[in-house]
Short mmCIF file of C-alpha atoms and ligand atoms in Angstrom, two decimals:
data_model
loop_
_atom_site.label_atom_id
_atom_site.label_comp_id
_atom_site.label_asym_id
_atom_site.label_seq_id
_atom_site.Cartn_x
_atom_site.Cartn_y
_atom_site.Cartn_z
CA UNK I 1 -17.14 23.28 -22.83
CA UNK I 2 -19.45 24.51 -25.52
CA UNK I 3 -17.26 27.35 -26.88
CA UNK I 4 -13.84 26.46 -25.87
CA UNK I 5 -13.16 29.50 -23.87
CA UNK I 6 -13.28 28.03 -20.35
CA UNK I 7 -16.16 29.75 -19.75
CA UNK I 8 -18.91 28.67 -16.89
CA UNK I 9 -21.57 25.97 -17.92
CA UNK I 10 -25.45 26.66 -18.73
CA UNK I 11 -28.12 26.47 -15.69
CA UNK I 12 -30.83 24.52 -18.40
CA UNK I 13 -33.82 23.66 -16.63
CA UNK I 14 -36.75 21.55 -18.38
CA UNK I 15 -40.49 22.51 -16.78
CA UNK I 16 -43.76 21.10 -17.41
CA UNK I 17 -46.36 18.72 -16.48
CA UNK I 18 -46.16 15.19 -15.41
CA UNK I 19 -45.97 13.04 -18.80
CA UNK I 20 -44.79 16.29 -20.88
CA UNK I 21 -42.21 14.42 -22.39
CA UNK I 22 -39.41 16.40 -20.17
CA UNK I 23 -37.58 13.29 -19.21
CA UNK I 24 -36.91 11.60 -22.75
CA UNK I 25 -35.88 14.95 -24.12
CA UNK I 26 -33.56 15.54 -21.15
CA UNK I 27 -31.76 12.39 -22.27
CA UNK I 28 -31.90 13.55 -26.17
CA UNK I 29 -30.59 16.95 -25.25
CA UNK I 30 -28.06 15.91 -22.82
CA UNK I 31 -26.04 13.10 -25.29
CA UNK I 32 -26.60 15.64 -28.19
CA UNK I 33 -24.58 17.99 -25.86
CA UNK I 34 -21.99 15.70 -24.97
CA UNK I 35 -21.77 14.46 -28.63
CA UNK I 36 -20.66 17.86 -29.08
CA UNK I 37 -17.88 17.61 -26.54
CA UNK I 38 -19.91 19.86 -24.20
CA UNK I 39 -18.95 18.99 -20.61
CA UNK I 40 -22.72 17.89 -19.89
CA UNK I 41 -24.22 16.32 -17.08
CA UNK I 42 -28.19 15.11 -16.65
CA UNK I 43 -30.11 15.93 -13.57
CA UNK I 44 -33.20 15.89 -12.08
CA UNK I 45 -35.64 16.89 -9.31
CA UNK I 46 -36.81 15.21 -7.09
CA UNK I 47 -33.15 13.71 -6.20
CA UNK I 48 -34.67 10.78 -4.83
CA UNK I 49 -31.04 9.26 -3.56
CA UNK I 50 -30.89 11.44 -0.83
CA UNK I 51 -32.60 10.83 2.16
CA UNK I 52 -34.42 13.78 2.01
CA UNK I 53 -35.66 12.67 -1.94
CA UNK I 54 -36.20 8.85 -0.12
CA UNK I 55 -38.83 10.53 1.61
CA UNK I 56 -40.15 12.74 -1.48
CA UNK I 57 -40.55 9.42 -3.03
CA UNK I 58 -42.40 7.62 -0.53
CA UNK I 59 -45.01 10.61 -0.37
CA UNK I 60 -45.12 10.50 -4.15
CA UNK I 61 -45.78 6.36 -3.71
CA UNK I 62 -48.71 7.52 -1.74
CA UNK I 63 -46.44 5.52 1.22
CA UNK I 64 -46.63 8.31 3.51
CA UNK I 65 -49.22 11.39 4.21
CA UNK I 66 -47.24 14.93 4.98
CA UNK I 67 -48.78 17.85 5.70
CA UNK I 68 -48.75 20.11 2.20
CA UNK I 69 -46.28 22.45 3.46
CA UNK I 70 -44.19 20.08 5.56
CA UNK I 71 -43.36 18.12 1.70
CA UNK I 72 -43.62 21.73 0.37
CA UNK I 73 -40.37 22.35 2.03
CA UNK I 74 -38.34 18.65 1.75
CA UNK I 75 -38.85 19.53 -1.97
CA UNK I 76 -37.10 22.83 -1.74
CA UNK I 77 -34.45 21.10 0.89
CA UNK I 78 -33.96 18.46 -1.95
CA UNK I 79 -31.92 21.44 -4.10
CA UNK I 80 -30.95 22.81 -1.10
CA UNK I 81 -28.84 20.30 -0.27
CA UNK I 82 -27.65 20.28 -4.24
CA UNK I 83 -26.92 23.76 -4.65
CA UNK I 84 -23.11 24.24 -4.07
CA UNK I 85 -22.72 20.93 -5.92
CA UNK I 86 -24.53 22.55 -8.62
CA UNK I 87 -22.67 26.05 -7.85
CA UNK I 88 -19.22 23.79 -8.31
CA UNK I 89 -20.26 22.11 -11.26
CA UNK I 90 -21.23 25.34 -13.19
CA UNK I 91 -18.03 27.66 -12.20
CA UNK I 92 -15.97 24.33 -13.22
CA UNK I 93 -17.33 24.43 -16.86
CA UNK I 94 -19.93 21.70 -16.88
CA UNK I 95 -23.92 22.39 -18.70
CA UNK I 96 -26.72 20.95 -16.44
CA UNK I 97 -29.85 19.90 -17.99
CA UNK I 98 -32.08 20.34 -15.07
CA UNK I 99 -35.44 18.05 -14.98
CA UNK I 100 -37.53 20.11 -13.01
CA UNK I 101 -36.68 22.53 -10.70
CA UNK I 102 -38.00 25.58 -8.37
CA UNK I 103 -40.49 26.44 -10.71
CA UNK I 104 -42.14 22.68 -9.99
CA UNK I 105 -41.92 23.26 -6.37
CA UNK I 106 -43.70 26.62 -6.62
CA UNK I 107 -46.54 25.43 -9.04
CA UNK I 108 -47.54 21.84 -7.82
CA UNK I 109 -47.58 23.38 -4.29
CA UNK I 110 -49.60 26.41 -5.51
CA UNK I 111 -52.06 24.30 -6.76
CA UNK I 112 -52.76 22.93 -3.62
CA UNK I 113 -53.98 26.19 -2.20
CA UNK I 114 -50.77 27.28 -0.30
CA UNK I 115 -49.69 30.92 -1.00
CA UNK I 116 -47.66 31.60 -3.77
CA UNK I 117 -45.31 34.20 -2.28
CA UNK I 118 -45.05 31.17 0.83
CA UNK I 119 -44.07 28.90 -1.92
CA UNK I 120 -41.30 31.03 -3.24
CA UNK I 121 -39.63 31.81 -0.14
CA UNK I 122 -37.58 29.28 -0.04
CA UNK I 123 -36.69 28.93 -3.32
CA UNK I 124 -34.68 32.01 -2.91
CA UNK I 125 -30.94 31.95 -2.96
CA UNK I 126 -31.20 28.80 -4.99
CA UNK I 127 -29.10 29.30 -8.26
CA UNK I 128 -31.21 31.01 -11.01
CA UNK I 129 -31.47 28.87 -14.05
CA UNK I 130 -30.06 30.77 -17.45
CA UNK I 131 -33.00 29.52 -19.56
CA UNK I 132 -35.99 27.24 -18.70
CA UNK I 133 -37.83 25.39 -21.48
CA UNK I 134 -41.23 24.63 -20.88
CA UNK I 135 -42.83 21.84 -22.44
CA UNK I 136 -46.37 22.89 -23.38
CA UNK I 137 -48.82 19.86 -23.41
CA UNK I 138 -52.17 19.99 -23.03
CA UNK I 139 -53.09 18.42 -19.48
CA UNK I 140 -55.51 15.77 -21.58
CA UNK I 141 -52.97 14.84 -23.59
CA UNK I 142 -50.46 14.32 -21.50
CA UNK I 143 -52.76 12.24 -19.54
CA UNK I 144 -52.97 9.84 -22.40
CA UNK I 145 -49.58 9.11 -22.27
CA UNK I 146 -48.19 5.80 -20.50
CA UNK I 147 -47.47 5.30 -17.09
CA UNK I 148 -50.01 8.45 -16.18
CA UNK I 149 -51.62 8.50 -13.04
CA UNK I 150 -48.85 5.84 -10.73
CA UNK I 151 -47.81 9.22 -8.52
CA UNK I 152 -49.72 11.17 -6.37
CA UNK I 153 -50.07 14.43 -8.37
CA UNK I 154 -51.26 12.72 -11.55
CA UNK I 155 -55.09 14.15 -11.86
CA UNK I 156 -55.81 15.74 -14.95
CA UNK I 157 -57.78 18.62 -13.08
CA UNK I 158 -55.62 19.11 -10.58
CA UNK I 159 -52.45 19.46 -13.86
CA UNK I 160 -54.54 21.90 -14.93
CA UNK I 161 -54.23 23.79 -11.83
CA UNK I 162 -50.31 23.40 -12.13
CA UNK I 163 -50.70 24.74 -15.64
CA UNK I 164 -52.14 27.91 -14.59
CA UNK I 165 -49.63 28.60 -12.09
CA UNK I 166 -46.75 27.69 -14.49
CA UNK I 167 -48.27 30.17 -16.97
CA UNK I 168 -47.92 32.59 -13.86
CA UNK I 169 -44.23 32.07 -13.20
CA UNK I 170 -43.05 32.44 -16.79
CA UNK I 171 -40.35 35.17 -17.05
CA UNK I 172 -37.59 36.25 -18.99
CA UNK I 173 -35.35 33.37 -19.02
CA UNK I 174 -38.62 31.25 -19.97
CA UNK I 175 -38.75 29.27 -23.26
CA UNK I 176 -42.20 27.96 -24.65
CA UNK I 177 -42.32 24.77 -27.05
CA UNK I 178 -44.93 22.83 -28.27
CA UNK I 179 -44.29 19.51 -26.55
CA UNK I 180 -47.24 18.13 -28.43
CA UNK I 181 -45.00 18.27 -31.99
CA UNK I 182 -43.38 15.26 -32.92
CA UNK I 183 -40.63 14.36 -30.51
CA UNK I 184 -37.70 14.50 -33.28
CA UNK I 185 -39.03 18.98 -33.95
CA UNK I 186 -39.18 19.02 -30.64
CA UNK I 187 -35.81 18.02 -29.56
CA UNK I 188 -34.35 20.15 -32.44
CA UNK I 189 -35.70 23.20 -31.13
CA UNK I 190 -34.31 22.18 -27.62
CA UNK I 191 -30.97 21.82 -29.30
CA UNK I 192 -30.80 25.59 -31.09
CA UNK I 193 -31.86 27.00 -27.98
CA UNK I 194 -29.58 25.20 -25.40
CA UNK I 195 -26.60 25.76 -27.91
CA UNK I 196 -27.38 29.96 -27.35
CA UNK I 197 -27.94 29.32 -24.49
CA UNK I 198 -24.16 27.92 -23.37
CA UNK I 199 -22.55 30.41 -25.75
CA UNK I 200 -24.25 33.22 -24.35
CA UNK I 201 -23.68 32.18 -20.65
CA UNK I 202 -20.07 31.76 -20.92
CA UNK I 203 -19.05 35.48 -19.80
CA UNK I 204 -22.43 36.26 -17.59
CA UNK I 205 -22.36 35.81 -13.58
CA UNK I 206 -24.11 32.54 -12.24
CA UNK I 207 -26.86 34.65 -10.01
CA UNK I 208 -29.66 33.72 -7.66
CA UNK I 209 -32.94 33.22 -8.29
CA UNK I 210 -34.27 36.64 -6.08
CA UNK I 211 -37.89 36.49 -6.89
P1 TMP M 5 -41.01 13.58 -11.37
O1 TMP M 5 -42.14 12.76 -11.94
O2 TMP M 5 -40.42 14.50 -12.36
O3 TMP M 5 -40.00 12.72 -10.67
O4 TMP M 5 -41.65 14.53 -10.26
C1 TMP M 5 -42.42 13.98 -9.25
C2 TMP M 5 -43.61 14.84 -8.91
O5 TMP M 5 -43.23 15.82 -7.93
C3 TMP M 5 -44.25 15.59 -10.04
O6 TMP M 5 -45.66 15.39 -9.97
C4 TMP M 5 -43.93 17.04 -9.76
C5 TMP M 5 -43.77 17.09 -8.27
N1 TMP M 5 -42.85 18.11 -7.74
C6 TMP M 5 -43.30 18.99 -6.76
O7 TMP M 5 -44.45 18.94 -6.35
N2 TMP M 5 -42.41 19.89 -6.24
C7 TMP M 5 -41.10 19.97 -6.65
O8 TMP M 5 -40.33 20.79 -6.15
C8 TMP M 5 -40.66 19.05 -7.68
C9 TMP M 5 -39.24 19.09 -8.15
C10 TMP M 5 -41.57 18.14 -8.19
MG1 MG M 6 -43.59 11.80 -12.56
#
Protein backbone atom coordinates (compact mmCIF):
# COMPACT_ATOMS: atom_id res chain seq x y z
CA UNK A 1 0.00 0.00 0.00
CA UNK A 2 0.63 3.69 -0.36
CA UNK A 3 3.10 4.11 2.54
CA UNK A 4 4.47 0.76 3.10
CA UNK A 5 3.39 0.42 6.63
CA UNK A 6 0.58 -2.13 6.23
CA UNK A 7 -1.69 0.28 7.03
CA UNK A 8 -5.66 0.12 5.95
CA UNK A 9 -6.58 1.44 2.37
CA UNK A 10 -8.41 4.93 1.53
CA UNK A 11 -12.46 4.99 1.34
CA UNK A 12 -12.09 7.62 -2.05
CA UNK A 13 -15.37 8.35 -3.29
CA UNK A 14 -15.90 10.51 -6.62
CA UNK A 15 -19.49 12.64 -6.52
CA UNK A 16 -21.10 14.71 -9.01
CA UNK A 17 -23.49 14.99 -11.75
CA UNK A 18 -24.23 12.76 -14.58
CA UNK A 19 -21.51 13.66 -17.41
CA UNK A 20 -19.12 15.39 -14.65
CA UNK A 21 -16.33 13.65 -15.94
CA UNK A 22 -16.25 11.24 -12.64
CA UNK A 23 -15.87 8.09 -14.61
CA UNK A 24 -12.73 8.93 -16.90
CA UNK A 25 -10.98 10.41 -13.91
CA UNK A 26 -11.80 7.32 -11.82
CA UNK A 27 -9.82 5.37 -14.41
CA UNK A 28 -6.88 8.19 -14.47
CA UNK A 29 -6.73 8.17 -10.71
CA UNK A 30 -7.01 4.57 -10.17
CA UNK A 31 -3.84 3.37 -12.75
CA UNK A 32 -1.93 6.50 -11.43
CA UNK A 33 -2.43 4.73 -8.01
CA UNK A 34 -1.50 1.44 -9.01
CA UNK A 35 1.46 2.85 -11.07
CA UNK A 36 2.54 3.77 -7.76
CA UNK A 37 2.34 0.25 -6.40
CA UNK A 38 -0.74 1.29 -4.37
CA UNK A 39 -2.91 -1.81 -3.86
CA UNK A 40 -5.86 -0.03 -5.86
CA UNK A 41 -9.01 -1.25 -6.99
CA UNK A 42 -11.87 0.79 -9.24
CA UNK A 43 -15.46 0.73 -8.27
CA UNK A 44 -18.57 2.03 -8.88
CA UNK A 45 -22.25 2.59 -8.00
CA UNK A 46 -24.73 1.43 -9.29
CA UNK A 47 -23.10 -2.28 -9.23
CA UNK A 48 -25.16 -3.24 -12.00
CA UNK A 49 -23.85 -7.16 -11.86
CA UNK A 50 -25.85 -7.90 -9.09
CA UNK A 51 -29.25 -8.67 -9.36
CA UNK A 52 -30.26 -6.05 -7.31
CA UNK A 53 -28.01 -3.40 -9.81
CA UNK A 54 -29.79 -5.67 -12.94
CA UNK A 55 -32.78 -4.10 -11.79
CA UNK A 56 -31.21 -0.47 -11.06
CA UNK A 57 -30.30 -0.71 -14.62
CA UNK A 58 -33.42 -1.59 -16.16
CA UNK A 59 -35.17 1.42 -14.23
CA UNK A 60 -32.32 3.61 -15.41
CA UNK A 61 -33.12 2.08 -19.26
CA UNK A 62 -36.49 3.49 -18.60
CA UNK A 63 -37.35 -0.64 -18.87
CA UNK A 64 -39.22 -0.64 -15.77
CA UNK A 65 -41.37 2.08 -13.62
CA UNK A 66 -40.68 1.75 -9.57
CA UNK A 67 -42.18 3.65 -7.21
CA UNK A 68 -39.43 6.59 -6.11
CA UNK A 69 -38.81 5.11 -2.86
CA UNK A 70 -39.13 1.44 -3.76
CA UNK A 71 -35.65 2.24 -6.33
CA UNK A 72 -34.74 4.71 -3.50
CA UNK A 73 -33.97 1.73 -1.45
CA UNK A 74 -32.49 -1.10 -4.23
CA UNK A 75 -29.93 1.77 -4.62
CA UNK A 76 -28.97 1.79 -1.00
CA UNK A 77 -29.34 -2.30 -1.00
CA UNK A 78 -26.85 -2.14 -4.01
CA UNK A 79 -23.87 -1.09 -1.25
CA UNK A 80 -25.56 -2.91 1.13
CA UNK A 81 -24.89 -5.93 -0.24
CA UNK A 82 -21.06 -4.51 -0.98
CA UNK A 83 -20.25 -3.31 2.30
CA UNK A 84 -18.27 -6.12 4.11
CA UNK A 85 -16.63 -6.74 0.74
CA UNK A 86 -15.67 -3.24 0.88
CA UNK A 87 -15.06 -3.50 4.86
CA UNK A 88 -12.54 -6.63 3.79
CA UNK A 89 -10.93 -4.92 1.13
CA UNK A 90 -10.02 -1.76 3.21
CA UNK A 91 -8.74 -3.60 6.61
CA UNK A 92 -6.67 -5.87 3.97
CA UNK A 93 -4.72 -2.79 2.62
CA UNK A 94 -6.38 -2.10 -0.70
CA UNK A 95 -7.50 2.03 -1.84
CA UNK A 96 -11.04 2.10 -3.42
CA UNK A 97 -11.84 4.74 -5.80
CA UNK A 98 -15.51 4.83 -5.32
CA UNK A 99 -17.73 6.17 -8.44
CA UNK A 100 -20.55 7.39 -6.70
CA UNK A 101 -21.78 6.50 -3.60
CA UNK A 102 -24.39 7.37 -0.62
CA UNK A 103 -24.15 10.83 -1.28
CA UNK A 104 -25.79 9.99 -5.02
CA UNK A 105 -28.44 8.02 -3.43
CA UNK A 106 -29.34 10.82 -1.02
CA UNK A 107 -29.28 13.71 -3.67
CA UNK A 108 -30.90 12.19 -6.91
CA UNK A 109 -33.64 10.85 -4.56
CA UNK A 110 -33.95 14.25 -2.79
CA UNK A 111 -34.56 15.81 -5.84
CA UNK A 112 -37.45 13.93 -6.44
CA UNK A 113 -39.29 15.34 -3.49
CA UNK A 114 -38.70 12.46 -0.95
CA UNK A 115 -37.45 13.64 2.50
CA UNK A 116 -34.01 14.08 3.01
CA UNK A 117 -33.64 12.67 6.53
CA UNK A 118 -35.91 9.43 4.72
CA UNK A 119 -33.19 9.36 2.22
CA UNK A 120 -30.38 9.06 4.67
CA UNK A 121 -31.72 6.45 6.77
CA UNK A 122 -30.52 3.88 5.16
CA UNK A 123 -27.43 4.98 4.22
CA UNK A 124 -26.43 4.64 7.77
CA UNK A 125 -24.02 2.01 8.90
CA UNK A 126 -22.65 2.02 5.41
CA UNK A 127 -18.79 2.62 5.64
CA UNK A 128 -17.98 6.40 5.75
CA UNK A 129 -15.82 7.41 2.89
CA UNK A 130 -12.27 9.17 4.14
CA UNK A 131 -12.53 11.92 1.47
CA UNK A 132 -15.11 12.57 -1.31
CA UNK A 133 -14.15 14.67 -4.35
CA UNK A 134 -16.77 16.40 -5.96
CA UNK A 135 -16.61 17.24 -9.42
CA UNK A 136 -18.12 20.71 -9.87
CA UNK A 137 -19.69 21.18 -13.40
CA UNK A 138 -22.10 23.37 -14.26
CA UNK A 139 -25.44 21.32 -15.00
CA UNK A 140 -25.39 23.11 -18.75
CA UNK A 141 -22.23 22.07 -19.34
CA UNK A 142 -22.26 18.90 -18.43
CA UNK A 143 -25.25 18.52 -20.51
CA UNK A 144 -23.20 19.28 -23.54
CA UNK A 145 -21.16 16.52 -23.08
CA UNK A 146 -21.68 13.13 -25.16
CA UNK A 147 -23.86 10.46 -24.43
CA UNK A 148 -26.15 13.06 -22.14
CA UNK A 149 -29.60 12.42 -21.75
CA UNK A 150 -29.65 8.03 -22.64
CA UNK A 151 -30.66 7.46 -18.64
CA UNK A 152 -33.51 8.40 -16.89
CA UNK A 153 -32.16 11.16 -14.60
CA UNK A 154 -30.47 13.10 -17.40
CA UNK A 155 -32.65 16.57 -17.42
CA UNK A 156 -30.70 19.52 -17.06
CA UNK A 157 -33.36 21.05 -14.57
CA UNK A 158 -33.92 18.30 -12.74
CA UNK A 159 -29.37 18.10 -12.31
CA UNK A 160 -29.85 21.21 -11.06
CA UNK A 161 -32.03 20.02 -8.40
CA UNK A 162 -29.31 17.26 -7.57
CA UNK A 163 -26.83 20.11 -7.45
CA UNK A 164 -28.53 21.86 -4.75
CA UNK A 165 -28.85 18.96 -2.63
CA UNK A 166 -25.18 17.92 -3.19
CA UNK A 167 -24.21 21.46 -2.12
CA UNK A 168 -26.37 20.45 1.05
CA UNK A 169 -24.54 17.26 1.94
CA UNK A 170 -21.01 18.64 1.66
CA UNK A 171 -19.07 18.04 4.94
CA UNK A 172 -15.80 17.66 6.27
CA UNK A 173 -14.39 14.88 4.36
CA UNK A 174 -15.76 16.84 1.13
CA UNK A 175 -13.32 17.97 -1.61
CA UNK A 176 -14.44 20.65 -4.28
CA UNK A 177 -12.70 20.75 -7.87
CA UNK A 178 -13.43 22.48 -10.80
CA UNK A 179 -14.39 19.63 -13.14
CA UNK A 180 -14.82 22.20 -15.85
CA UNK A 181 -10.65 22.72 -15.98
CA UNK A 182 -8.93 20.85 -18.45
CA UNK A 183 -9.06 17.15 -17.73
CA UNK A 184 -5.05 16.74 -17.42
CA UNK A 185 -5.34 19.94 -13.97
CA UNK A 186 -7.99 18.17 -13.07
CA UNK A 187 -6.69 14.76 -12.60
CA UNK A 188 -3.52 16.28 -10.99
CA UNK A 189 -5.36 17.76 -8.29
CA UNK A 190 -7.21 14.35 -7.82
CA UNK A 191 -3.79 12.81 -7.53
CA UNK A 192 -2.26 15.31 -4.55
CA UNK A 193 -5.32 14.87 -2.75
CA UNK A 194 -5.89 11.03 -2.95
CA UNK A 195 -2.05 10.60 -2.18
CA UNK A 196 -2.94 12.61 1.53
CA UNK A 197 -5.51 11.10 1.56
CA UNK A 198 -3.99 7.21 1.81
CA UNK A 199 -1.10 8.49 3.92
CA UNK A 200 -3.23 10.07 6.32
CA UNK A 201 -5.75 7.11 6.57
CA UNK A 202 -3.25 4.55 7.28
CA UNK A 203 -3.43 4.76 11.28
CA UNK A 204 -7.27 6.21 11.51
CA UNK A 205 -10.33 3.67 12.23
CA UNK A 206 -12.51 2.76 9.07
CA UNK A 207 -15.96 4.30 10.72
CA UNK A 208 -19.56 4.54 9.62
CA UNK A 209 -21.16 6.99 7.95
CA UNK A 210 -23.68 8.11 11.23
CA UNK A 211 -25.35 11.06 9.71
P1 LIG B 1 -24.10 6.15 -13.29
O1 LIG B 1 -24.38 6.92 -14.55
O2 LIG B 1 -22.95 6.68 -12.54
O3 LIG B 1 -24.01 4.67 -13.56
O4 LIG B 1 -25.35 6.36 -12.33
C1 LIG B 1 -26.63 6.10 -12.80
C2 LIG B 1 -27.64 7.09 -12.30
O5 LIG B 1 -28.14 6.68 -11.02
C3 LIG B 1 -27.16 8.51 -12.14
O6 LIG B 1 -28.11 9.38 -12.76
C4 LIG B 1 -27.16 8.74 -10.64
C5 LIG B 1 -28.21 7.79 -10.14
N1 LIG B 1 -28.02 7.28 -8.77
C6 LIG B 1 -29.06 7.40 -7.85
O7 LIG B 1 -30.11 7.96 -8.15
N2 LIG B 1 -28.89 6.86 -6.61
C7 LIG B 1 -27.74 6.20 -6.23
O8 LIG B 1 -27.63 5.73 -5.10
C8 LIG B 1 -26.68 6.10 -7.20
C9 LIG B 1 -25.41 5.38 -6.84
C10 LIG B 1 -26.87 6.64 -8.45
MG1 LIG C 1 -24.84 7.89 -16.06
Amino acid sequence: NGGGKGGRGALIVLEGLDRSGKSSQCARLLSFLQGKGCATEGWRFPDRDTSVGKMISAYLANESQLDDRTIHLLFSANRWEKRSLMESKLLGGTTLVVDRYSYSGVAFSAAKGLDIGWCKAPEVGLLAPDLVIYLDVQPEKAAERGGYGGERYERVEFQKSVAGHYHSLRDSTWKVVDGSLPMETVEEQLRELAMNCISECQDKQLTNLAW
